[in-house]
CSV table of C-alpha atoms in Angstrom, one decimal:
chain,number,residue,atom,x,y,z
A,18,MET,CA,-29.3,-11.3,1.7
A,19,ARG,CA,-27.2,-10.5,-1.5
A,20,ILE,CA,-27.5,-7.5,-3.4
A,21,ALA,CA,-26.7,-7.2,-7.0
A,22,TYR,CA,-26.6,-4.1,-8.9
A,23,GLN,CA,-27.0,-4.1,-12.9
A,24,TYR,CA,-25.8,-1.2,-15.0
A,25,LYS,CA,-26.8,-0.1,-18.4
A,26,LEU,CA,-24.3,2.0,-20.4
A,27,LYS,CA,-25.7,4.4,-22.9
A,28,PRO,CA,-22.7,5.8,-24.8
A,29,THR,CA,-23.0,8.9,-27.1
A,30,LYS,CA,-22.5,8.7,-30.9
A,31,VAL,CA,-19.0,9.5,-30.6
A,32,GLN,CA,-18.2,6.9,-27.8
A,33,LYS,CA,-20.0,4.3,-30.0
A,34,ILE,CA,-17.6,4.9,-32.9
A,35,LEU,CA,-14.6,5.0,-30.5
A,36,ILE,CA,-15.7,1.7,-28.9
A,37,ASN,CA,-16.2,-0.1,-32.5
A,38,ASN,CA,-12.9,1.4,-33.5
A,39,TRP,CA,-11.3,-0.2,-30.4
A,40,LEU,CA,-13.0,-3.5,-31.1
A,41,SER,CA,-11.9,-3.7,-34.6
A,42,MET,CA,-8.3,-3.0,-33.6
A,43,LEU,CA,-8.3,-5.5,-30.8
A,44,CYS,CA,-9.8,-8.2,-33.1
A,45,ALA,CA,-7.1,-7.6,-35.9
A,46,GLN,CA,-4.4,-8.0,-32.9
A,47,TYR,CA,-5.9,-11.2,-31.7
A,48,ASN,CA,-6.0,-12.7,-35.1
A,49,TYR,CA,-2.3,-11.5,-35.8
A,50,LEU,CA,-1.1,-13.0,-32.3
A,51,LEU,CA,-3.0,-16.2,-33.0
A,52,ALA,CA,-1.6,-16.5,-36.5
A,53,ASP,CA,1.8,-16.0,-35.3
A,54,ARG,CA,1.5,-19.1,-32.9
A,55,PHE,CA,0.0,-21.2,-35.5
A,56,SER,CA,2.7,-20.4,-38.0
A,57,TRP,CA,5.3,-21.0,-35.3
A,58,TYR,CA,3.9,-24.4,-34.8
A,59,GLU,CA,3.5,-25.1,-38.6
A,60,GLN,CA,7.1,-24.4,-39.2
A,61,ASN,CA,8.4,-26.3,-36.2
A,62,ARG,CA,6.3,-29.4,-36.2
A,63,CYS,CA,7.6,-32.4,-37.8
A,64,SER,CA,6.4,-36.1,-37.1
A,65,ILE,CA,9.1,-38.3,-35.6
A,66,ASN,CA,8.6,-41.0,-38.2
A,67,ALA,CA,8.6,-38.6,-41.3
A,68,CYS,CA,11.9,-36.7,-40.5
A,69,PRO,CA,15.0,-38.2,-42.0
A,70,LEU,CA,18.1,-38.4,-39.7
A,71,VAL,CA,20.3,-36.1,-42.1
A,72,CYS,CA,18.5,-33.1,-43.1
A,73,HIS,CA,18.9,-29.4,-43.2
A,74,LEU,CA,16.6,-27.9,-40.5
A,75,PRO,CA,15.9,-24.2,-40.5
A,76,ASP,CA,17.0,-22.1,-37.5
A,77,LEU,CA,14.1,-22.5,-34.9
A,78,ARG,CA,12.7,-19.4,-33.5
A,79,ASN,CA,11.4,-19.2,-29.9
A,80,ASN,CA,7.7,-20.3,-29.2
A,81,PRO,CA,5.6,-17.2,-29.3
A,82,ASP,CA,4.6,-17.3,-25.6
A,83,TYR,CA,2.6,-14.6,-23.4
A,84,PHE,CA,5.6,-12.9,-22.4
A,85,SER,CA,7.3,-12.8,-25.8
A,86,GLN,CA,4.1,-11.4,-27.2
A,87,ASN,CA,3.6,-8.9,-24.4
A,88,LYS,CA,7.1,-7.5,-25.2
A,89,THR,CA,6.1,-6.7,-28.8
A,90,LEU,CA,3.3,-4.1,-27.5
A,91,PRO,CA,5.5,-1.1,-27.1
A,92,ASN,CA,6.7,-1.7,-30.6
A,93,LEU,CA,3.4,-2.3,-31.9
A,94,LYS,CA,2.4,1.3,-30.5
A,95,LYS,CA,5.5,2.8,-32.2
A,96,THR,CA,4.9,1.3,-35.7
A,97,HIS,CA,1.1,1.5,-35.7
A,98,PRO,CA,0.3,4.9,-33.9
A,99,TRP,CA,-3.5,4.4,-33.8
A,100,TYR,CA,-3.1,1.6,-31.2
A,101,LYS,CA,-2.0,4.5,-28.8
A,102,THR,CA,-5.7,5.2,-28.2
A,103,VAL,CA,-6.0,1.8,-26.6
A,104,HIS,CA,-5.0,1.6,-23.0
A,105,SER,CA,-2.1,-0.8,-22.5
A,106,GLN,CA,-4.1,-3.3,-20.0
A,107,VAL,CA,-6.6,-3.8,-22.8
A,108,LEU,CA,-3.8,-4.9,-25.3
A,109,GLN,CA,-2.2,-7.2,-22.6
A,110,ASP,CA,-5.7,-8.8,-22.1
A,111,VAL,CA,-5.8,-9.6,-25.9
A,112,VAL,CA,-2.4,-11.5,-25.4
A,113,LYS,CA,-3.8,-13.3,-22.3
A,114,ARG,CA,-7.1,-14.3,-24.4
A,115,VAL,CA,-4.7,-15.7,-27.1
A,116,LYS,CA,-3.0,-17.6,-24.4
A,117,LEU,CA,-6.2,-19.3,-23.4
A,118,ALA,CA,-7.4,-19.9,-26.9
């Protein structure tokens, strides 16, 4: 026989405000990381038939993968101090969700 527990959270008004602030910050971070990956793709894609053999190519930057985007999180907390309220594992989970997108 399996027993399952179901919990219901009843946050206070202050906790609701804090959770909503975290969600908006995490949404903004998710969109920024996803846009970074899309912009990298747009800058580096080239159809094989459309590229001339002799042309100037801009310097290619590394593909923004899970590890490179995870390395930017400490700098994010320094440049944007309000991200210090969010736990580091939660921010790492945002990077993981971008990887799965």
